[in-house]
PDB file of C-alpha atoms in Angstrom:
ATOM      1  CA  MET A 194     -76.321 124.517   3.400  1.00  0.00           C
ATOM      2  CA  LEU A 195     -75.192 124.861   0.378  1.00  0.00           C
ATOM      3  CA  PHE A 196     -77.432 127.490  -0.766  1.00  0.00           C
ATOM      4  CA  ARG A 197     -76.789 129.352   2.634  1.00  0.00           C
ATOM      5  CA  SER A 198     -72.792 128.971   1.698  1.00  0.00           C
ATOM      6  CA  ALA A 199     -72.919 130.175  -1.969  1.00  0.00           C
ATOM      7  CA  LYS A 200     -74.025 133.664  -0.185  1.00  0.00           C
ATOM      8  CA  ILE A 201     -70.228 134.271   0.773  1.00  0.00           C
ATOM      9  CA  ILE A 202     -68.772 132.431  -1.781  1.00  0.00           C
ATOM     10  CA  SER A 203     -67.127 135.004  -4.232  1.00  0.00           C
ATOM     11  CA  LYS A 204     -66.245 132.010  -6.786  1.00  0.00           C
ATOM     12  CA  ILE A 205     -66.134 128.504  -7.841  1.00  0.00           C
ATOM     13  CA  ILE A 206     -63.222 126.733  -8.898  1.00  0.00           C
ATOM     14  CA  ILE A 207     -63.139 123.197 -10.879  1.00  0.00           C
ATOM     15  CA  ASP A 208     -59.768 122.070 -11.422  1.00  0.00           C
ATOM     16  CA  GLU A 209     -59.637 118.713 -13.681  1.00  0.00           C
ATOM     17  CA  ALA A 210     -63.382 119.865 -15.037  1.00  0.00           C
ATOM     18  CA  HIS A 211     -63.927 117.063 -17.722  1.00  0.00           C
ATOM     19  CA  LEU A 212     -63.928 114.577 -14.365  1.00  0.00           C
ATOM     20  CA  VAL A 213     -67.054 116.421 -13.576  1.00  0.00           C
ATOM     21  CA  TYR A 214     -68.629 114.273 -16.770  1.00  0.00           C
ATOM     22  CA  THR A 215     -66.097 111.385 -16.798  1.00  0.00           C
ATOM     23  CA  GLU A 216     -66.378 110.209 -13.400  1.00  0.00           C
ATOM     24  CA  LYS A 217     -69.698 111.019 -12.951  1.00  0.00           C
ATOM     25  CA  SER A 218     -70.046 107.562 -11.555  1.00  0.00           C
ATOM     26  CA  PHE A 219     -66.980 107.011  -9.602  1.00  0.00           C
ATOM     27  CA  ARG A 220     -68.616 109.339  -6.710  1.00  0.00           C
ATOM     28  CA  ASP A 221     -71.801 110.249  -6.264  1.00  0.00           C
ATOM     29  CA  SER A 222     -70.772 113.791  -5.129  1.00  0.00           C
ATOM     30  CA  PHE A 223     -69.798 114.468  -8.618  1.00  0.00           C
ATOM     31  CA  THR A 224     -73.271 114.998  -9.624  1.00  0.00           C
ATOM     32  CA  VAL A 225     -73.941 117.549  -7.498  1.00  0.00           C
ATOM     33  CA  LEU A 226     -72.070 119.496  -9.470  1.00  0.00           C
ATOM     34  CA  LYS A 227     -74.470 119.121 -12.060  1.00  0.00           C
ATOM     35  CA  THR A 228     -76.443 121.979 -10.165  1.00  0.00           C
ATOM     36  CA  LEU A 229     -73.809 124.207  -9.258  1.00  0.00           C
ATOM     37  CA  ALA A 230     -75.564 126.917 -11.902  1.00  0.00           C
ATOM     38  CA  ARG A 231     -78.570 126.796  -9.612  1.00  0.00           C
ATOM     39  CA  PHE A 232     -76.587 129.013  -6.920  1.00  0.00           C
ATOM     40  CA  GLY A 233     -75.701 132.017  -9.392  1.00  0.00           C
ATOM     41  CA  VAL A 234     -71.809 131.943  -8.108  1.00  0.00           C
ATOM     42  CA  PRO A 235     -69.486 132.645 -10.647  1.00  0.00           C
ATOM     43  CA  LEU A 236     -67.598 129.206 -12.010  1.00  0.00           C
ATOM     44  CA  LEU A 237     -63.764 128.846 -13.440  1.00  0.00           C
ATOM     45  CA  LEU A 238     -63.598 125.238 -15.306  1.00  0.00           C
ATOM     46  CA  LEU A 239     -59.766 124.343 -15.736  1.00  0.00           C
ATOM     47  CA  SER A 240     -58.625 121.536 -17.786  1.00  0.00           C
ATOM     48  CA  GLY A 241     -55.903 120.513 -20.003  1.00  0.00           C
ATOM     49  CA  SER A 242     -57.033 117.563 -21.739  1.00  0.00           C
ATOM     50  CA  LEU A 243     -60.169 118.237 -22.639  1.00  0.00           C
ATOM     51  CA  PRO A 244     -60.689 118.403 -26.394  1.00  0.00           C
ATOM     52  CA  ASN A 245     -62.098 121.805 -27.896  1.00  0.00           C
ATOM     53  CA  ALA A 246     -65.048 119.303 -29.680  1.00  0.00           C
ATOM     54  CA  LEU A 247     -66.135 118.564 -26.307  1.00  0.00           C
ATOM     55  CA  VAL A 248     -66.163 121.774 -24.272  1.00  0.00           C
ATOM     56  CA  LEU A 249     -70.049 122.494 -24.839  1.00  0.00           C
ATOM     57  CA  PRO A 250     -71.146 118.941 -24.459  1.00  0.00           C
ATOM     58  CA  LEU A 251     -69.635 119.087 -20.675  1.00  0.00           C
ATOM     59  CA  LEU A 252     -71.240 122.894 -20.056  1.00  0.00           C
ATOM     60  CA  ARG A 253     -74.755 121.333 -21.338  1.00  0.00           C
ATOM     61  CA  TRP A 254     -74.262 118.267 -18.967  1.00  0.00           C
ATOM     62  CA  MET A 255     -73.462 121.152 -16.218  1.00  0.00           C
ATOM     63  CA  ASN A 256     -77.137 123.297 -17.639  1.00  0.00           C
ATOM     64  CA  LEU A 257     -74.786 125.857 -17.967  1.00  0.00           C
ATOM     65  CA  THR A 258     -75.418 126.753 -21.657  1.00  0.00           C
ATOM     66  CA  ASP A 259     -78.564 129.171 -21.482  1.00  0.00           C
ATOM     67  CA  ASP A 260     -77.722 132.874 -21.345  1.00  0.00           C
ATOM     68  CA  ARG A 261     -77.810 133.221 -17.955  1.00  0.00           C
ATOM     69  CA  SER A 262     -75.238 130.949 -16.709  1.00  0.00           C
ATOM     70  CA  ALA A 263     -72.859 131.693 -19.821  1.00  0.00           C
ATOM     71  CA  SER A 264     -72.340 134.840 -18.515  1.00  0.00           C
ATOM     72  CA  GLU A 265     -71.162 133.177 -15.027  1.00  0.00           C
ATOM     73  CA  VAL A 266     -69.116 130.931 -16.551  1.00  0.00           C
ATOM     74  CA  HIS A 267     -65.428 130.785 -17.228  1.00  0.00           C
ATOM     75  CA  THR A 268     -63.096 128.487 -18.667  1.00  0.00           C
ATOM     76  CA  ILE A 269     -59.424 127.820 -19.184  1.00  0.00           C
ATOM     77  CA  PHE A 270     -58.996 124.877 -21.426  1.00  0.00           C
ATOM     78  CA  ASP A 271     -55.452 124.346 -22.623  1.00  0.00           C
ATOM     79  CA  ASP A 272     -55.612 123.598 -26.097  1.00  0.00           C
ATOM     80  CA  ASN A 273     -51.788 123.284 -27.039  1.00  0.00           C
ATOM     81  CA  LEU A 274     -51.223 120.437 -24.191  1.00  0.00           C
ATOM     82  CA  VAL A 275     -49.207 118.489 -27.192  1.00  0.00           C
ATOM     83  CA  GLY A 276     -47.236 121.705 -28.431  1.00  0.00           C
ATOM     84  CA  ASP A 277     -44.192 121.015 -30.038  1.00  0.00           C
ATOM     85  CA  PHE A 278     -43.557 117.562 -31.678  1.00  0.00           C
ATOM     86  CA  ILE A 279     -40.975 114.493 -29.881  1.00  0.00           C
ATOM     87  CA  ASP A 280     -39.161 111.628 -30.279  1.00  0.00           C
ATOM     88  CA  PHE A 281     -42.186 109.589 -30.204  1.00  0.00           C
ATOM     89  CA  ASN A 282     -41.654 105.490 -30.598  1.00  0.00           C
ATOM     90  CA  VAL A 283     -44.361 103.101 -30.053  1.00  0.00           C
ATOM     91  CA  HIS A 284     -42.470  99.540 -29.189  1.00  0.00           C
ATOM     92  CA  PHE A 285     -44.895  96.193 -29.509  1.00  0.00           C
ATOM     93  CA  ILE A 286     -42.709  93.795 -27.925  1.00  0.00           C
ATOM     94  CA  GLN A 287     -43.135  90.319 -25.742  1.00  0.00           C
ATOM     95  CA  ASN A 288     -41.631  92.047 -22.953  1.00  0.00           C
ATOM     96  CA  PRO A 289     -42.381  95.496 -22.812  1.00  0.00           C
ATOM     97  CA  VAL A 290     -41.110  95.799 -18.839  1.00  0.00           C
ATOM     98  CA  ASP A 291     -37.417  94.479 -19.359  1.00  0.00           C
ATOM     99  CA  CYS A 292     -36.968  96.551 -22.672  1.00  0.00           C
ATOM    100  CA  ALA A 293     -38.661  99.544 -20.645  1.00  0.00           C
ATOM    101  CA  VAL A 294     -36.069  98.790 -17.902  1.00  0.00           C
ATOM    102  CA  ARG A 295     -32.670  98.735 -20.513  1.00  0.00           C
ATOM    103  CA  GLN A 296     -34.132 101.802 -22.566  1.00  0.00           C
ATOM    104  CA  ILE A 297     -34.144 103.706 -18.736  1.00  0.00           C
ATOM    105  CA  ARG A 298     -30.468 102.700 -18.773  1.00  0.00           C
ATOM    106  CA  GLU A 299     -29.420 104.248 -21.912  1.00  0.00           C
ATOM    107  CA  MET A 300     -31.817 107.235 -20.843  1.00  0.00           C
ATOM    108  CA  MET A 301     -29.360 107.868 -17.560  1.00  0.00           C
ATOM    109  CA  GLY A 302     -26.650 108.624 -20.254  1.00  0.00           C
ATOM    110  CA  GLU A 303     -28.219 111.897 -20.623  1.00  0.00           C
ATOM    111  CA  ALA A 304     -29.109 115.473 -19.410  1.00  0.00           C
ATOM    112  CA  GLY A 305     -32.525 115.393 -17.160  1.00  0.00           C
ATOM    113  CA  SER A 306     -34.851 113.063 -15.385  1.00  0.00           C
ATOM    114  CA  VAL A 307     -37.453 110.091 -16.594  1.00  0.00           C
ATOM    115  CA  HIS A 308     -41.245 109.656 -15.879  1.00  0.00           C
ATOM    116  CA  VAL A 309     -42.062 106.133 -16.354  1.00  0.00           C
ATOM    117  CA  VAL A 310     -46.081 104.925 -16.319  1.00  0.00           C
ATOM    118  CA  CYS A 311     -46.962 101.513 -15.606  1.00  0.00           C
ATOM    119  CA  SER A 312     -50.211  99.815 -16.043  1.00  0.00           C
ATOM    120  CA  ASN A 313     -50.271  98.649 -12.372  1.00  0.00           C
ATOM    121  CA  LEU A 314     -48.479  98.108  -9.195  1.00  0.00           C
ATOM    122  CA  GLU A 315     -46.395  95.100 -10.210  1.00  0.00           C
ATOM    123  CA  GLU A 316     -45.252  96.502 -13.218  1.00  0.00           C
ATOM    124  CA  VAL A 317     -44.113  99.680 -11.014  1.00  0.00           C
ATOM    125  CA  LYS A 318     -42.015  96.984  -8.629  1.00  0.00           C
ATOM    126  CA  ARG A 319     -40.506  95.243 -11.543  1.00  0.00           C
ATOM    127  CA  VAL A 320     -39.189  98.386 -13.238  1.00  0.00           C
ATOM    128  CA  CYS A 321     -38.463  99.846  -9.915  1.00  0.00           C
ATOM    129  CA  ASP A 322     -36.279  97.180  -9.277  1.00  0.00           C
ATOM    130  CA  GLY A 323     -34.438  97.109 -12.408  1.00  0.00           C
ATOM    131  CA  VAL A 324     -33.892 100.401 -12.231  1.00  0.00           C
ATOM    132  CA  LYS A 325     -32.161 100.215  -8.820  1.00  0.00           C
ATOM    133  CA  ASN A 326     -29.197  98.165 -10.734  1.00  0.00           C
ATOM    134  CA  TYR A 327     -27.858 101.211 -11.895  1.00  0.00           C
ATOM    135  CA  GLU A 328     -29.629 104.304 -10.249  1.00  0.00           C
ATOM    136  CA  ARG A 329     -30.421 104.829  -6.976  1.00  0.00           C
ATOM    137  CA  SER A 330     -31.980 108.139  -7.477  1.00  0.00           C
ATOM    138  CA  VAL A 331     -35.292 106.667  -8.084  1.00  0.00           C
ATOM    139  CA  ALA A 332     -38.616 106.382  -6.496  1.00  0.00           C
ATOM    140  CA  SER A 333     -42.403 105.141  -7.265  1.00  0.00           C
ATOM    141  CA  LEU A 334     -45.830 106.481  -7.325  1.00  0.00           C
ATOM    142  CA  THR A 335     -49.037 104.806  -6.625  1.00  0.00           C
ATOM    143  CA  SER A 336     -52.787 105.302  -5.121  1.00  0.00           C
ATOM    144  CA  ALA A 337     -51.568 102.555  -2.747  1.00  0.00           C
ATOM    145  CA  ASP A 338     -48.870 104.671  -0.713  1.00  0.00           C
ATOM    146  CA  LEU A 339     -49.554 106.823   1.960  1.00  0.00           C
ATOM    147  CA  ARG A 340     -50.616 110.438   2.034  1.00  0.00           C
ATOM    148  CA  GLU A 341     -47.420 111.277   3.752  1.00  0.00           C
ATOM    149  CA  ASP A 342     -44.944 109.376   1.029  1.00  0.00           C
ATOM    150  CA  LYS A 343     -46.896 110.659  -1.912  1.00  0.00           C
ATOM    151  CA  ARG A 344     -46.567 114.063  -0.428  1.00  0.00           C
ATOM    152  CA  GLU A 345     -42.557 113.207   0.138  1.00  0.00           C
ATOM    153  CA  VAL A 346     -42.353 112.047  -3.614  1.00  0.00           C
ATOM    154  CA  THR A 347     -44.185 114.549  -4.923  1.00  0.00           C
ATOM    155  CA  ALA A 348     -41.884 117.141  -3.409  1.00  0.00           C
ATOM    156  CA  LYS A 349     -38.750 115.403  -4.520  1.00  0.00           C
ATOM    157  CA  TRP A 350     -39.294 114.630  -8.058  1.00  0.00           C
ATOM    158  CA  PHE A 351     -40.760 118.781  -8.751  1.00  0.00           C
ATOM    159  CA  GLN A 352     -37.533 119.839  -7.246  1.00  0.00           C
ATOM    160  CA  GLY A 353     -35.422 118.007  -9.188  1.00  0.00           C
ATOM    161  CA  HIS A 354     -33.933 115.503  -6.525  1.00  0.00           C
ATOM    162  CA  LEU A 355     -35.135 112.437  -8.271  1.00  0.00           C
ATOM    163  CA  ARG A 356     -33.628 111.118 -11.799  1.00  0.00           C
ATOM    164  CA  VAL A 357     -36.420 108.721 -12.241  1.00  0.00           C
ATOM    165  CA  LEU A 358     -40.191 108.352 -10.738  1.00  0.00           C
ATOM    166  CA  VAL A 359     -42.269 105.389 -11.379  1.00  0.00           C
ATOM    167  CA  SER A 360     -45.680 105.562 -11.535  1.00  0.00           C
ATOM    168  CA  THR A 361     -49.103 104.225 -12.386  1.00  0.00           C
ATOM    169  CA  THR A 362     -51.772 106.663 -13.857  1.00  0.00           C
ATOM    170  CA  CYS A 363     -52.318 108.395 -10.798  1.00  0.00           C
ATOM    171  CA  ALA A 364     -49.412 110.502 -11.620  1.00  0.00           C
ATOM    172  CA  LEU A 365     -50.398 111.840 -14.732  1.00  0.00           C
ATOM    173  CA  ALA A 366     -52.182 115.209 -13.189  1.00  0.00           C
ATOM    174  CA  GLY A 367     -50.616 117.722 -11.017  1.00  0.00           C
ATOM    175  CA  VAL A 368     -46.769 115.703 -10.699  1.00  0.00           C
ATOM    176  CA  GLU A 369     -44.632 118.185 -12.587  1.00  0.00           C
ATOM    177  CA  SER A 370     -40.305 118.264 -12.922  1.00  0.00           C
ATOM    178  CA  SER A 371     -38.386 121.104 -14.101  1.00  0.00           C
ATOM    179  CA  ASN A 372     -36.156 118.289 -15.290  1.00  0.00           C
ATOM    180  CA  LEU A 373     -38.031 116.036 -16.690  1.00  0.00           C
ATOM    181  CA  ARG A 374     -36.630 114.949 -20.734  1.00  0.00           C
ATOM    182  CA  LYS A 375     -37.971 111.726 -21.123  1.00  0.00           C
ATOM    183  CA  LEU A 376     -41.440 109.863 -20.999  1.00  0.00           C
ATOM    184  CA  VAL A 377     -41.539 106.254 -20.522  1.00  0.00           C
ATOM    185  CA  LEU A 378     -44.925 104.387 -21.400  1.00  0.00           C
ATOM    186  CA  VAL A 379     -44.996 100.363 -20.141  1.00  0.00           C
ATOM    187  CA  GLY A 380     -47.525  97.761 -20.243  1.00  0.00           C
ATOM    188  CA  HIS A 381     -51.353  99.553 -21.379  1.00  0.00           C
ATOM    189  CA  VAL A 382     -52.303 102.518 -22.388  1.00  0.00           C
ATOM    190  CA  TYR A 383     -56.250 102.836 -21.802  1.00  0.00           C
ATOM    191  CA  SER A 384     -57.336 105.832 -24.238  1.00  0.00           C
ATOM    192  CA  LEU A 385     -55.606 108.659 -26.154  1.00  0.00           C
ATOM    193  CA  LEU A 386     -56.615 110.767 -23.876  1.00  0.00           C
ATOM    194  CA  ASN A 387     -54.374 108.825 -21.103  1.00  0.00           C
ATOM    195  CA  LEU A 388     -51.865 109.697 -23.477  1.00  0.00           C
ATOM    196  CA  LEU A 389     -52.239 112.797 -24.081  1.00  0.00           C
ATOM    197  CA  GLN A 390     -52.325 113.057 -20.562  1.00  0.00           C
ATOM    198  CA  PHE A 391     -48.950 111.611 -20.048  1.00  0.00           C
ATOM    199  CA  ARG A 392     -47.134 113.842 -23.103  1.00  0.00           C
ATOM    200  CA  GLY A 393     -48.533 116.402 -21.349  1.00  0.00           C
ATOM    201  CA  ARG A 394     -46.016 116.136 -18.179  1.00  0.00           C
ATOM    202  CA  LEU A 395     -43.542 117.638 -21.005  1.00  0.00           C
ATOM    203  CA  ARG A 396     -44.233 121.333 -19.913  1.00  0.00           C
ATOM    204  CA  PRO A 397     -42.667 124.479 -22.659  1.00  0.00           C
ATOM    205  CA  SER A 398     -40.387 124.313 -19.997  1.00  0.00           C
ATOM    206  CA  ASN A 399     -38.926 120.646 -20.527  1.00  0.00           C
ATOM    207  CA  LEU A 400     -39.322 121.438 -24.535  1.00  0.00           C
ATOM    208  CA  ALA A 401     -37.615 124.347 -24.653  1.00  0.00           C
ATOM    209  CA  LYS A 402     -34.099 122.697 -22.827  1.00  0.00           C
ATOM    210  CA  GLY A 403     -34.695 120.212 -25.919  1.00  0.00           C
ATOM    211  CA  GLY A 404     -33.177 116.541 -25.744  1.00  0.00           C
ATOM    212  CA  VAL A 405     -37.247 115.349 -24.917  1.00  0.00           C
ATOM    213  CA  GLU A 406     -38.067 111.760 -26.149  1.00  0.00           C
ATOM    214  CA  MET A 407     -41.617 109.763 -25.142  1.00  0.00           C
ATOM    215  CA  ALA A 408     -41.364 105.804 -25.513  1.00  0.00           C
ATOM    216  CA  VAL A 409     -44.104 103.508 -25.317  1.00  0.00           C
ATOM    217  CA  TYR A 410     -43.716  99.599 -24.567  1.00  0.00           C
ATOM    218  CA  LEU A 411     -46.769  97.661 -25.112  1.00  0.00           C
ATOM    219  CA  SER A 412     -47.515  94.058 -25.684  1.00  0.00           C
ATOM    220  CA  PRO A 413     -49.667  93.659 -28.693  1.00  0.00           C
ATOM    221  CA  ARG A 414     -52.645  91.383 -26.902  1.00  0.00           C
ATOM    222  CA  ARG A 415     -52.733  94.228 -24.752  1.00  0.00           C
ATOM    223  CA  VAL A 416     -54.091  97.028 -26.543  1.00  0.00           C
ATOM    224  CA  LYS A 417     -57.809  96.369 -26.440  1.00  0.00           C
ATOM    225  CA  VAL A 418     -60.910  98.036 -28.209  1.00  0.00           C
ATOM    226  CA  GLU A 419     -62.900  97.918 -24.775  1.00  0.00           C
ATOM    227  CA  ASP A 420     -60.057  99.794 -22.309  1.00  0.00           C
ATOM    228  CA  SER A 421     -60.679 103.254 -23.908  1.00  0.00           C
ATOM    229  CA  ASP A 422     -62.572 106.724 -23.414  1.00  0.00           C
ATOM    230  CA  GLN A 423     -65.311 104.952 -24.943  1.00  0.00           C
ATOM    231  CA  ILE A 424     -66.427 103.547 -20.831  1.00  0.00           C
ATOM    232  CA  LEU A 425     -65.767 107.071 -19.687  1.00  0.00           C
ATOM    233  CA  TRP A 426     -67.375 109.193 -22.609  1.00  0.00           C
ATOM    234  CA  GLY A 427     -69.615 106.494 -23.999  1.00  0.00           C
ATOM    235  CA  SER A 428     -72.585 107.796 -22.001  1.00  0.00           C
ATOM    236  CA  LEU A 429     -72.518 110.916 -23.611  1.00  0.00           C
ATOM    237  CA  LEU A 430     -74.245 109.223 -26.881  1.00  0.00           C
ATOM    238  CA  GLY A 431     -76.941 107.973 -24.315  1.00  0.00           C
ATOM    239  CA  ASP A 432     -77.450 111.235 -22.947  1.00  0.00           C
ATOM    240  CA  ARG A 433     -77.804 112.939 -26.263  1.00  0.00           C
ATOM    241  CA  LEU A 434     -75.616 115.811 -25.728  1.00  0.00           C
ATOM    242  CA  LEU A 435     -73.205 115.525 -28.859  1.00  0.00           C
ATOM    243  CA  LYS A 436     -74.102 116.767 -32.437  1.00  0.00           C
ATOM    244  CA  ASP A 437     -73.343 115.312 -35.525  1.00  0.00           C
ATOM    245  CA  GLU A 438     -70.183 116.838 -35.542  1.00  0.00           C
ATOM    246  CA  GLN A 439     -69.482 115.812 -32.105  1.00  0.00           C
ATOM    247  CA  ARG A 440     -70.433 112.495 -32.428  1.00  0.00           C
ATOM    248  CA  LYS A 441     -67.805 112.189 -35.333  1.00  0.00           C
ATOM    249  CA  PHE A 442     -64.843 113.445 -33.807  1.00  0.00           C
ATOM    250  CA  PHE A 443     -65.791 111.005 -30.912  1.00  0.00           C
ATOM    251  CA  ASP A 444     -65.960 108.023 -33.433  1.00  0.00           C
ATOM    252  CA  GLU A 445     -62.544 109.418 -34.678  1.00  0.00           C
ATOM    253  CA  SER A 446     -60.866 110.353 -31.676  1.00  0.00           C
ATOM    254  CA  LEU A 447     -62.115 109.148 -28.433  1.00  0.00           C
ATOM    255  CA  SER A 448     -63.544 105.682 -29.148  1.00  0.00           C
ATOM    256  CA  GLY A 449     -62.218 102.192 -28.740  1.00  0.00           C
ATOM    257  CA  ALA A 450     -61.691 102.032 -32.667  1.00  0.00           C
ATOM    258  CA  ALA A 451     -59.287 105.036 -32.407  1.00  0.00           C
ATOM    259  CA  LEU A 452     -57.717 103.607 -29.966  1.00  0.00           C
ATOM    260  CA  GLN A 453     -56.588 100.990 -32.234  1.00  0.00           C
ATOM    261  CA  ASN A 454     -56.352 102.919 -35.381  1.00  0.00           C
ATOM    262  CA  PHE A 455     -53.802 105.384 -33.484  1.00  0.00           C
ATOM    263  CA  PHE A 456     -51.855 102.547 -33.316  1.00  0.00           C
ATOM    264  CA  PHE A 457     -52.284  99.954 -35.850  1.00  0.00           C
ATOM    265  CA  SER A 458     -52.852 102.597 -39.069  1.00  0.00           C
ATOM    266  CA  PRO A 459     -50.041 102.262 -41.233  1.00  0.00           C
ATOM    267  CA  GLY A 460     -48.297 105.503 -42.366  1.00  0.00           C
ATOM    268  CA  VAL A 461     -50.253 108.163 -40.147  1.00  0.00           C
ATOM    269  CA  CYS A 462     -47.844 110.521 -38.252  1.00  0.00           C
ATOM    270  CA  ARG A 463     -48.328 109.869 -34.064  1.00  0.00           C
ATOM    271  CA  ASN A 464     -47.305 113.084 -32.850  1.00  0.00           C
ATOM    272  CA  ARG A 465     -49.955 114.674 -35.564  1.00  0.00           C
ATOM    273  CA  ASN A 466     -52.390 112.338 -34.711  1.00  0.00           C
ATOM    274  CA  LEU A 467     -52.744 113.693 -31.129  1.00  0.00           C
ATOM    275  CA  ALA A 468     -52.505 117.078 -32.390  1.00  0.00           C
ATOM    276  CA  ARG A 469     -55.466 116.640 -33.898  1.00  0.00           C
ATOM    277  CA  ILE A 470     -57.662 115.600 -31.152  1.00  0.00           C
ATOM    278  CA  PHE A 471     -56.846 118.843 -29.569  1.00  0.00           C
ATOM    279  CA  GLY A 472     -57.703 120.723 -33.231  1.00  0.00           C
ATOM    280  CA  SER A 473     -53.904 122.060 -33.483  1.00  0.00           C
ATOM    281  CA  ARG A 474     -52.867 122.295 -36.756  1.00  0.00           C
ATOM    282  CA  ALA A 475     -49.936 120.488 -37.765  1.00  0.00           C
ATOM    283  CA  ALA A 476     -47.643 119.106 -40.686  1.00  0.00           C
ATOM    284  CA  ASN A 477     -48.396 116.126 -42.181  1.00  0.00           C
ATOM    285  CA  LYS A 478     -45.332 114.301 -40.691  1.00  0.00           C
ATOM    286  CA  CYS A 479     -43.392 115.316 -37.758  1.00  0.00           C
ATOM    287  CA  GLY A 480     -40.268 113.718 -38.798  1.00  0.00           C
ATOM    288  CA  LYS A 481     -39.712 112.319 -35.389  1.00  0.00           C
ATOM    289  CA  CYS A 482     -41.989 109.430 -34.479  1.00  0.00           C
ATOM    290  CA  ASP A 483     -42.043 105.960 -35.873  1.00  0.00           C
ATOM    291  CA  ILE A 484     -44.126 105.912 -38.476  1.00  0.00           C
ATOM    292  CA  CYS A 485     -42.509 109.150 -40.048  1.00  0.00           C
ATOM    293  CA  LEU A 486     -39.281 107.241 -39.598  1.00  0.00           C
ATOM    294  CA  LYS A 487     -40.406 104.172 -40.548  1.00  0.00           C
ATOM    295  CA  CYS A 488     -39.049 101.887 -38.042  1.00  0.00           C
ATOM    296  CA  PRO A 489     -39.627  97.888 -39.624  1.00  0.00           C
ATOM    297  CA  VAL A 490     -43.085  96.802 -39.550  1.00  0.00           C
ATOM    298  CA  VAL A 491     -44.060  92.921 -39.252  1.00  0.00           C
ATOM    299  CA  ASN A 492     -46.920  91.283 -40.221  1.00  0.00           C
ATOM    300  CA  SER A 493     -48.309  95.131 -40.825  1.00  0.00           C
ATOM    301  CA  HIS A 494     -49.528  95.309 -37.411  1.00  0.00           C
ATOM    302  CA  ILE A 495     -46.865  94.724 -35.008  1.00  0.00           C
ATOM    303  CA  ARG A 496     -43.748  97.444 -35.664  1.00  0.00           C
ATOM    304  CA  ILE A 497     -40.471  95.564 -33.675  1.00  0.00           C
ATOM    305  CA  ASP A 498     -37.745  97.826 -32.792  1.00  0.00           C
ATOM    306  CA  PRO A 499     -34.181  96.003 -34.494  1.00  0.00           C
ATOM    307  CA  LYS A 500     -32.487  96.893 -30.803  1.00  0.00           C
ATOM    308  CA  TYR A 501     -34.832  94.506 -28.754  1.00  0.00           C
ATOM    309  CA  ASP A 502     -35.917  92.023 -31.419  1.00  0.00           C
TER     310      ASP A 502
END
């Protein structure tokens, strides 16, 4: 059937193309995408969170790197996801949800809307309940919602009818708002690409309006090496698709150790570190993150905002 259909298909478009590899064990149908090169149909691969260093390994896995296939493959990978540097602060505290709710309340006094991403459904509910005490224009978006409810919330958010959107990581792709100014991440960061996708909610049109800010509230005990992109991309090592320079990039940028280093290495600018993953050239310091602004450090590992200490 697929061979017959290929005769009347002019082009195959794969959005979020990195998922073809990273989620190949999640759906059996994803492995079928590996065979698309056989049909002779032009392919268009799209991704806003695929580092340049991993483009070729993905194409190799899809059997798209020989001369005949390469002429039929077009890629659009956004290598400017980080864009301009923004106010970026990481807070390690014992009660991240409560502190995030207080921060959101302060943000409500400024222009624009706030997107809050939580680690689980319980945190989504707690944040929503806390925010509703002082802001009624708030809604939640999770994978547990009905499709009709998701569509309604997404439309309101896109049209600027909501001040606060509280979601799980399911809203890190394709959920946009022209009024977005503030990002608040609560509870846990699964990987640096997860963090990059979150940062990517701020589009150039949002940045141009100014007043943008990203705040991350984490409990120190919940930054874990095993919860990282090493789970997703680690099989690249076993598939032997990475050359030495790509393997080095993986170790320095996407591994569990890289996630730990991002949060705990002293003196490394957070904005510059994220930009480096996408190969962007950046100054040594941004002057806008908690590292560059030298927030207080406790025990050389846990950063505590004096406002919540």
